[in-house]
Amino acid sequence: MSNQNQGQNQAQLAAPLDGGGEAAAQTGQTGGHAPAVEQTEQAGDQQLVNQRKADTVLLVETLADFSSDERLVTADELLAAFMERAAATPPVTVAQVRQELESLPDPRFEGPDSQTVAADMARIKAMEKAQPGSAPDPEVPGLRKTRRLLSRRQLLSSLLHPAEALAVPAEAGEPVAGLATETATETATEKAAQAAAAPRVIEREYAAALLAGLLAENEDVAVFTAWDNREYYHYKPQMSSLYARILSTGNNRMVQIASVVRESSRDYPRPVPLEIFEYPPFLFEAEALQQCLRDMAENAEYADIRFTESSVGTVYLYSAQYLDEDYAAFLAENEDVGAIASP
């Protein structure tokens, strides 16, 4: 855009305020306010992003990191990680947010890493055989990376919303076009530098309030109570709710097996192939799995967990609370043999 056009646009914007008098007309002719417009834009770029909004984004990113690593996290662990990270993260300017947004790759063209596709497919096949939706990303291998990019873009974009995200210092009013804009730019830059240099102390109450706000406003931030009455958080774009519940039983292998078998018998309904527990996220060794089943057989709490075999010898587990023996055997046979036999 030329300086003349910029000046004309500015004059048009000012007209409703000053009646479109002679000053506005002269501005349109000379384009004298164009440098002021550029300086005003520079001052805006140097404004600091609203700190609370920036901290909210950082808290989401901290949770997303745990979920990306397939780790559940308690509130204490999440807040501690966030507080340490926030204390070391300087305030950011509008320009920095825009720069990162421009540098992020377009997630539409970010395909999965070819070296991990085979491993992802093996995991997805195993998890989906037991329960649809139980794998972290059952639709497409590598989808987690795409979801993370989309999430990051959305979070950064939220920081640029003019009505909420930009913090205007109370002592400094809006810069007036053509008046002291150079000083305004310098002031914004100085304030950004001072804020970046100042050490931050993050109070736990502040962090807890941010987390409470996220739970109320962001449906991607999830919390649930596990079998041991502990609350765990996860980020849905990086970890499904069912997968999170499976991970939450990792500290009690009998509960883990029983919960998967019961949910499958109740919700789908269908039995679970025993071999599934040798795959992620369970990773049972064969002998450890057999020992766990023997322990369960001796515990009345798991009396409903039983097994059946298909005609080709594949062992399936089911819950007698939800499936009777004949129906479980029929479902196992149909899944193991019938699906293969049918064209």
CSV table of C-alpha atoms in Angstrom, one decimal:
chain,number,residue,atom,x,y,z
A,1,MET,CA,0.0,0.0,0.0
A,2,SER,CA,1.4,3.5,-1.0
A,3,ASN,CA,1.9,6.2,1.6
A,4,GLN,CA,-0.8,8.3,-0.2
A,5,ASN,CA,-3.3,5.5,0.1
A,6,GLN,CA,-2.4,5.0,3.7
A,7,GLY,CA,-3.0,8.6,4.3
A,8,GLN,CA,-6.3,8.6,2.5
A,9,ASN,CA,-7.5,5.6,4.6
A,10,GLN,CA,-6.5,7.3,7.8
A,11,ALA,CA,-8.3,10.4,6.8
A,12,GLN,CA,-11.5,8.4,6.1
A,13,LEU,CA,-11.3,6.8,9.5
A,14,ALA,CA,-10.8,10.2,11.2
A,15,ALA,CA,-13.6,11.9,9.4
A,16,PRO,CA,-16.4,10.7,11.7
A,17,LEU,CA,-14.5,12.2,14.7
A,18,ASP,CA,-13.5,15.6,13.3
A,19,GLY,CA,-16.3,16.1,10.8
A,20,GLY,CA,-14.0,15.6,7.8
A,21,GLY,CA,-12.7,19.1,7.9
A,22,GLU,CA,-9.8,20.8,6.2
A,23,ALA,CA,-7.2,18.9,8.2
A,24,ALA,CA,-8.5,15.6,6.9
A,25,ALA,CA,-8.5,16.8,3.3
A,26,GLN,CA,-4.9,18.0,3.6
A,27,THR,CA,-3.9,14.7,5.0
A,28,GLY,CA,-5.4,12.9,2.0
A,29,GLN,CA,-3.4,15.2,-0.3
A,30,THR,CA,0.0,15.0,1.3
A,31,GLY,CA,0.0,11.5,2.9
A,32,GLY,CA,1.9,13.1,5.7
A,33,HIS,CA,0.5,10.7,8.4
A,34,ALA,CA,1.7,7.5,6.7
A,35,PRO,CA,4.9,7.3,8.8
A,36,ALA,CA,2.8,7.8,11.9
A,37,VAL,CA,0.6,4.9,10.9
A,38,GLU,CA,3.6,2.7,10.5
A,39,GLN,CA,5.0,3.8,13.9
A,40,THR,CA,1.6,3.1,15.5
A,41,GLU,CA,1.6,-0.4,14.0
A,42,GLN,CA,5.2,-0.9,15.4
A,43,ALA,CA,4.1,0.3,18.8
A,44,GLY,CA,1.2,-2.2,18.7
A,45,ASP,CA,3.5,-5.0,17.7
A,46,GLN,CA,5.7,-4.2,20.8
A,47,GLN,CA,2.8,-4.4,23.1
A,48,LEU,CA,2.9,-7.2,25.6
A,49,VAL,CA,0.3,-10.0,25.3
A,50,ASN,CA,-2.1,-10.1,28.2
A,51,GLN,CA,-0.1,-12.1,30.8
A,52,ARG,CA,-3.0,-14.1,32.1
A,53,LYS,CA,-4.0,-15.2,28.6
A,54,ALA,CA,-0.4,-16.1,27.9
A,55,ASP,CA,-0.2,-18.1,31.1
A,56,THR,CA,-3.4,-19.9,30.2
A,57,VAL,CA,-1.8,-20.9,26.9
A,58,LEU,CA,1.3,-22.0,28.6
A,59,LEU,CA,-0.7,-24.2,31.1
A,60,VAL,CA,-2.5,-25.9,28.2
A,61,GLU,CA,0.9,-26.5,26.5
A,62,THR,CA,2.3,-28.0,29.7
A,63,LEU,CA,-0.6,-30.4,29.9
A,64,ALA,CA,-0.4,-31.2,26.2
A,65,ASP,CA,3.3,-32.1,26.7
A,66,PHE,CA,2.4,-34.7,29.3
A,67,SER,CA,-0.3,-36.2,27.1
A,68,SER,CA,2.0,-36.2,24.1
A,69,ASP,CA,4.4,-38.3,26.1
A,70,GLU,CA,1.5,-40.6,27.1
A,71,ARG,CA,1.7,-39.6,30.7
A,72,LEU,CA,-1.2,-38.8,33.0
A,73,VAL,CA,-0.7,-36.0,35.5
A,74,THR,CA,-2.2,-35.0,38.8
A,75,ALA,CA,-3.2,-31.4,39.6
A,76,ASP,CA,-0.1,-31.1,41.9
A,77,GLU,CA,2.2,-32.4,39.2
A,78,LEU,CA,0.7,-30.2,36.5
A,79,LEU,CA,0.7,-27.0,38.6
A,80,ALA,CA,4.3,-27.6,39.7
A,81,ALA,CA,5.5,-28.1,36.1
A,82,PHE,CA,3.6,-25.0,35.0
A,83,MET,CA,4.8,-22.8,37.8
A,84,GLU,CA,8.4,-23.7,37.0
A,85,ARG,CA,7.9,-23.1,33.3
A,86,ALA,CA,6.0,-19.9,33.7
A,87,ALA,CA,8.7,-18.4,36.1
A,88,ALA,CA,11.3,-19.0,33.4
A,89,THR,CA,9.2,-17.7,30.5
A,90,PRO,CA,9.5,-14.0,29.8
A,91,PRO,CA,6.4,-12.0,28.7
A,92,VAL,CA,5.9,-12.1,24.9
A,93,THR,CA,5.0,-9.3,22.5
A,94,VAL,CA,2.4,-9.3,19.8
A,95,ALA,CA,5.2,-9.4,17.2
A,96,GLN,CA,6.6,-12.6,18.7
A,97,VAL,CA,3.3,-14.3,18.6
A,98,ARG,CA,2.7,-13.3,15.0
A,99,GLN,CA,6.2,-14.4,14.1
A,100,GLU,CA,5.6,-17.9,15.6
A,101,LEU,CA,2.3,-18.2,13.9
A,102,GLU,CA,3.9,-17.4,10.6
A,103,SER,CA,6.7,-19.9,11.2
A,104,LEU,CA,4.4,-22.9,12.1
A,105,PRO,CA,4.1,-25.4,9.3
A,106,ASP,CA,0.7,-25.9,7.8
A,107,PRO,CA,-0.8,-29.0,9.5
A,108,ARG,CA,-2.6,-29.9,6.4
A,109,PHE,CA,0.7,-30.8,4.8
A,110,GLU,CA,2.3,-32.4,7.8
A,111,GLY,CA,2.0,-36.1,7.1
A,112,PRO,CA,3.1,-38.8,9.5
A,113,ASP,CA,6.7,-39.8,9.8
A,114,SER,CA,7.1,-42.8,7.5
A,115,GLN,CA,9.5,-44.5,10.0
A,116,THR,CA,6.8,-44.6,12.6
A,117,VAL,CA,3.8,-45.6,10.5
A,118,ALA,CA,4.4,-49.3,10.9
A,119,ALA,CA,4.7,-49.1,14.7
A,120,ASP,CA,1.7,-46.8,14.9
A,121,MET,CA,-0.4,-49.2,12.8
A,122,ALA,CA,0.6,-52.2,14.9
A,123,ARG,CA,-0.4,-50.3,18.0
A,124,ILE,CA,-3.7,-49.1,16.5
A,125,LYS,CA,-4.6,-52.5,15.2
A,126,ALA,CA,-4.0,-54.1,18.6
A,127,MET,CA,-5.8,-51.5,20.6
A,128,GLU,CA,-8.8,-51.2,18.2
A,129,LYS,CA,-9.1,-55.0,18.2
A,130,ALA,CA,-9.9,-54.8,21.9
A,131,GLN,CA,-11.9,-51.6,22.0
A,132,PRO,CA,-12.7,-49.0,19.3
A,133,GLY,CA,-11.4,-45.6,20.2
A,134,SER,CA,-8.9,-47.0,22.7
A,135,ALA,CA,-5.8,-46.1,20.7
A,136,PRO,CA,-4.5,-42.5,21.2
A,137,ASP,CA,-5.1,-41.7,17.5
A,138,PRO,CA,-7.1,-44.5,15.9
A,139,GLU,CA,-8.0,-42.7,12.7
A,140,VAL,CA,-4.7,-41.9,11.1
A,141,PRO,CA,-1.1,-42.7,12.1
A,142,GLY,CA,0.7,-39.5,13.0
A,143,LEU,CA,-2.5,-37.6,13.5
A,144,ARG,CA,-1.3,-36.6,17.0
A,145,LYS,CA,1.3,-34.3,15.4
A,146,THR,CA,-1.3,-32.6,13.2
A,147,ARG,CA,-3.6,-32.1,16.2
A,148,ARG,CA,-0.8,-30.6,18.1
A,149,LEU,CA,-0.1,-28.1,15.4
A,150,LEU,CA,-3.7,-27.2,15.0
A,151,SER,CA,-4.0,-26.7,18.8
A,152,ARG,CA,-0.9,-24.6,18.9
A,153,ARG,CA,-2.2,-22.4,16.1
A,154,GLN,CA,-5.6,-21.9,17.9
A,155,LEU,CA,-3.9,-21.1,21.2
A,156,LEU,CA,-1.6,-18.5,19.7
A,157,SER,CA,-4.4,-16.9,17.7
A,158,SER,CA,-6.4,-16.5,20.8
A,159,LEU,CA,-3.6,-14.2,22.2
A,160,LEU,CA,-4.1,-11.8,19.3
A,161,HIS,CA,-7.9,-11.2,19.9
A,162,PRO,CA,-8.1,-7.4,20.2
A,163,ALA,CA,-10.9,-7.4,22.7
A,164,GLU,CA,-9.3,-9.7,25.2
A,165,ALA,CA,-5.7,-10.4,24.5
A,166,LEU,CA,-3.9,-7.1,24.1
A,167,ALA,CA,-2.9,-5.4,27.4
A,168,VAL,CA,-2.8,-1.6,27.1
A,169,PRO,CA,-0.8,0.0,30.0
A,170,ALA,CA,-3.2,2.1,32.1
A,171,GLU,CA,-0.7,5.0,32.3
A,172,ALA,CA,-0.3,5.2,28.5
A,173,GLY,CA,-3.4,6.0,26.4
A,174,GLU,CA,-3.9,5.0,22.8
A,175,PRO,CA,-1.3,6.7,20.6
A,176,VAL,CA,-2.8,9.4,18.4
A,177,ALA,CA,-1.9,9.2,14.8
A,178,GLY,CA,0.8,11.7,13.9
A,179,LEU,CA,1.4,12.7,17.6
A,180,ALA,CA,4.4,11.3,19.5
A,181,THR,CA,4.1,7.9,17.8
A,182,GLU,CA,7.9,7.5,17.8
A,183,THR,CA,7.9,8.0,21.6
A,184,ALA,CA,5.0,5.5,21.9
A,185,THR,CA,7.0,2.9,20.0
A,186,GLU,CA,10.1,3.5,22.2
A,187,THR,CA,7.9,3.2,25.3
A,188,ALA,CA,6.3,0.0,24.3
A,189,THR,CA,9.7,-1.5,23.5
A,190,GLU,CA,11.2,-0.3,26.8
A,191,LYS,CA,8.2,-1.8,28.7
A,192,ALA,CA,8.6,-5.1,26.9
A,193,ALA,CA,12.3,-5.2,27.7
A,194,GLN,CA,11.7,-4.3,31.4
A,195,ALA,CA,9.0,-7.0,31.8
A,196,ALA,CA,11.2,-9.6,30.2
A,197,ALA,CA,14.1,-8.8,32.5
A,198,ALA,CA,12.0,-8.8,35.7
A,199,PRO,CA,11.9,-12.1,37.5
A,200,ARG,CA,8.4,-13.7,38.0
A,201,VAL,CA,7.0,-15.3,41.1
A,202,ILE,CA,4.1,-17.6,40.3
A,203,GLU,CA,1.7,-18.2,43.2
A,204,ARG,CA,0.0,-21.5,43.5
A,205,GLU,CA,-3.3,-19.9,44.0
A,206,TYR,CA,-2.9,-18.1,40.7
A,207,ALA,CA,-2.0,-21.3,38.9
A,208,ALA,CA,-4.9,-23.2,40.5
A,209,ALA,CA,-7.3,-20.5,39.3
A,210,LEU,CA,-6.0,-20.8,35.8
A,211,LEU,CA,-6.6,-24.5,35.9
A,212,ALA,CA,-10.1,-24.1,37.2
A,213,GLY,CA,-10.9,-21.7,34.4
A,214,LEU,CA,-9.6,-24.1,31.8
A,215,LEU,CA,-11.8,-26.9,33.1
A,216,ALA,CA,-14.8,-24.6,32.9
A,217,GLU,CA,-14.0,-23.1,29.4
A,218,ASN,CA,-11.8,-25.5,27.4
A,219,GLU,CA,-13.5,-28.8,26.6
A,220,ASP,CA,-10.1,-30.3,25.5
A,221,VAL,CA,-8.8,-30.2,29.0
A,222,ALA,CA,-10.2,-33.2,30.9
A,223,VAL,CA,-10.0,-34.6,34.4
A,224,PHE,CA,-11.3,-37.9,35.7
A,225,THR,CA,-11.2,-40.0,38.9
A,226,ALA,CA,-9.3,-43.3,38.6
A,227,TRP,CA,-9.9,-46.6,40.4
A,228,ASP,CA,-7.7,-45.4,43.3
A,229,ASN,CA,-9.7,-42.2,43.7
A,230,ARG,CA,-6.9,-40.1,42.3
A,231,GLU,CA,-7.7,-37.4,39.8
A,232,TYR,CA,-5.8,-37.3,36.6
A,233,TYR,CA,-5.7,-34.7,33.8
A,234,HIS,CA,-5.1,-35.2,30.1
A,235,TYR,CA,-5.4,-33.2,26.9
A,236,LYS,CA,-8.0,-34.7,24.6
A,237,PRO,CA,-6.3,-33.8,21.2
A,238,GLN,CA,-3.3,-35.7,22.4
A,239,MET,CA,-4.9,-38.6,24.4
A,240,SER,CA,-8.4,-40.1,24.2
A,241,SER,CA,-10.4,-40.5,27.4
A,242,LEU,CA,-10.5,-44.2,27.1
A,243,TYR,CA,-6.7,-44.4,26.6
A,244,ALA,CA,-6.3,-42.2,29.6
A,245,ARG,CA,-8.4,-44.5,31.8
A,246,ILE,CA,-6.3,-47.5,30.6
A,247,LEU,CA,-3.1,-45.7,31.6
A,248,SER,CA,-4.6,-44.8,35.0
A,249,THR,CA,-4.8,-48.5,35.9
A,250,GLY,CA,-1.1,-49.1,35.2
A,251,ASN,CA,-0.3,-49.2,38.9
A,252,ASN,CA,-2.7,-52.2,39.4
A,253,ARG,CA,-2.4,-54.8,36.6
A,254,MET,CA,-5.4,-56.9,37.8
A,255,VAL,CA,-7.6,-53.8,37.9
A,256,GLN,CA,-6.3,-52.9,34.4
A,257,ILE,CA,-7.2,-56.2,32.9
A,258,ALA,CA,-10.6,-56.4,34.6
A,259,SER,CA,-11.6,-52.8,33.7
A,260,VAL,CA,-10.8,-53.3,30.0
A,261,VAL,CA,-12.6,-56.7,29.8
A,262,ARG,CA,-15.7,-55.4,31.7
A,263,GLU,CA,-16.0,-52.2,29.6
A,264,SER,CA,-15.7,-54.2,26.4
A,265,SER,CA,-18.3,-56.8,27.5
A,266,ARG,CA,-20.6,-54.1,28.7
A,267,ASP,CA,-20.3,-51.4,26.0
A,268,TYR,CA,-19.8,-53.1,22.7
A,269,PRO,CA,-20.4,-56.0,23.6
A,270,ARG,CA,-17.6,-58.4,22.8
A,271,PRO,CA,-14.8,-60.4,24.5
A,272,VAL,CA,-11.2,-59.2,24.5
A,273,PRO,CA,-8.4,-61.3,22.9
A,274,LEU,CA,-5.8,-62.2,25.6
A,275,GLU,CA,-3.0,-61.2,23.3
A,276,ILE,CA,-4.0,-57.6,23.4
A,277,PHE,CA,-2.3,-57.2,26.8
A,278,GLU,CA,1.1,-57.9,25.3
A,279,TYR,CA,0.8,-54.7,23.2
A,280,PRO,CA,1.1,-51.1,24.3
A,281,PRO,CA,0.1,-49.6,26.6
A,282,PHE,CA,-0.1,-52.8,28.6
A,283,LEU,CA,3.2,-54.5,27.6
A,284,PHE,CA,2.7,-57.7,29.7
A,285,GLU,CA,5.4,-60.3,29.4
A,286,ALA,CA,3.8,-63.7,28.7
A,287,GLU,CA,4.6,-65.2,32.1
A,288,ALA,CA,3.6,-62.0,34.0
A,289,LEU,CA,0.3,-62.1,32.2
A,290,GLN,CA,-0.4,-65.7,33.1
A,291,GLN,CA,0.6,-65.0,36.8
A,292,CYS,CA,-1.8,-62.0,36.9
A,293,LEU,CA,-4.6,-64.2,35.6
A,294,ARG,CA,-3.9,-66.8,38.2
A,295,ASP,CA,-4.0,-64.2,40.9
A,296,MET,CA,-7.3,-62.9,39.6
A,297,ALA,CA,-8.8,-66.4,39.6
A,298,GLU,CA,-8.0,-66.6,43.3
A,299,ASN,CA,-9.6,-63.2,44.1
A,300,ALA,CA,-13.3,-63.1,44.5
A,301,GLU,CA,-13.3,-59.5,43.3
A,302,TYR,CA,-12.6,-60.7,39.8
A,303,ALA,CA,-14.8,-63.8,39.8
A,304,ASP,CA,-16.7,-62.4,36.8
A,305,ILE,CA,-13.6,-62.4,34.6
A,306,ARG,CA,-13.6,-65.6,32.5
A,307,PHE,CA,-12.2,-67.0,29.3
A,308,THR,CA,-13.4,-68.7,26.2
A,309,GLU,CA,-11.6,-70.1,23.1
A,310,SER,CA,-12.3,-69.8,19.4
A,311,SER,CA,-12.2,-72.9,17.2
A,312,VAL,CA,-8.6,-72.0,16.2
A,313,GLY,CA,-7.4,-71.7,19.8
A,314,THR,CA,-7.4,-67.9,20.3
A,315,VAL,CA,-8.1,-67.1,24.0
A,316,TYR,CA,-10.6,-64.4,24.8
A,317,LEU,CA,-11.6,-62.8,28.1
A,318,TYR,CA,-15.1,-61.6,29.0
A,319,SER,CA,-17.1,-60.5,32.0
A,320,ALA,CA,-19.9,-62.7,33.2
A,321,GLN,CA,-21.6,-59.6,34.5
A,322,TYR,CA,-22.5,-58.6,31.0
A,323,LEU,CA,-22.1,-61.7,28.8
A,324,ASP,CA,-23.2,-65.3,29.3
A,325,GLU,CA,-20.9,-68.1,28.4
A,326,ASP,CA,-22.6,-69.1,25.1
A,327,TYR,CA,-22.9,-65.6,23.8
A,328,ALA,CA,-19.3,-64.8,24.7
A,329,ALA,CA,-18.2,-68.0,22.8
A,330,PHE,CA,-20.3,-67.0,19.8
A,331,LEU,CA,-18.8,-63.5,19.7
A,332,ALA,CA,-15.3,-64.8,20.0
A,333,GLU,CA,-15.8,-67.3,17.2
A,334,ASN,CA,-17.4,-64.7,15.0
A,335,GLU,CA,-14.6,-62.2,15.5
A,336,ASP,CA,-11.7,-64.7,15.2
A,337,VAL,CA,-13.1,-67.0,12.5
A,338,GLY,CA,-16.3,-65.6,11.0
A,339,ALA,CA,-14.8,-62.2,10.0
A,340,ILE,CA,-12.1,-64.0,8.1
A,341,ALA,CA,-14.4,-66.5,6.5
A,342,SER,CA,-16.8,-63.9,5.3
A,343,PRO,CA,-15.9,-62.1,2.0
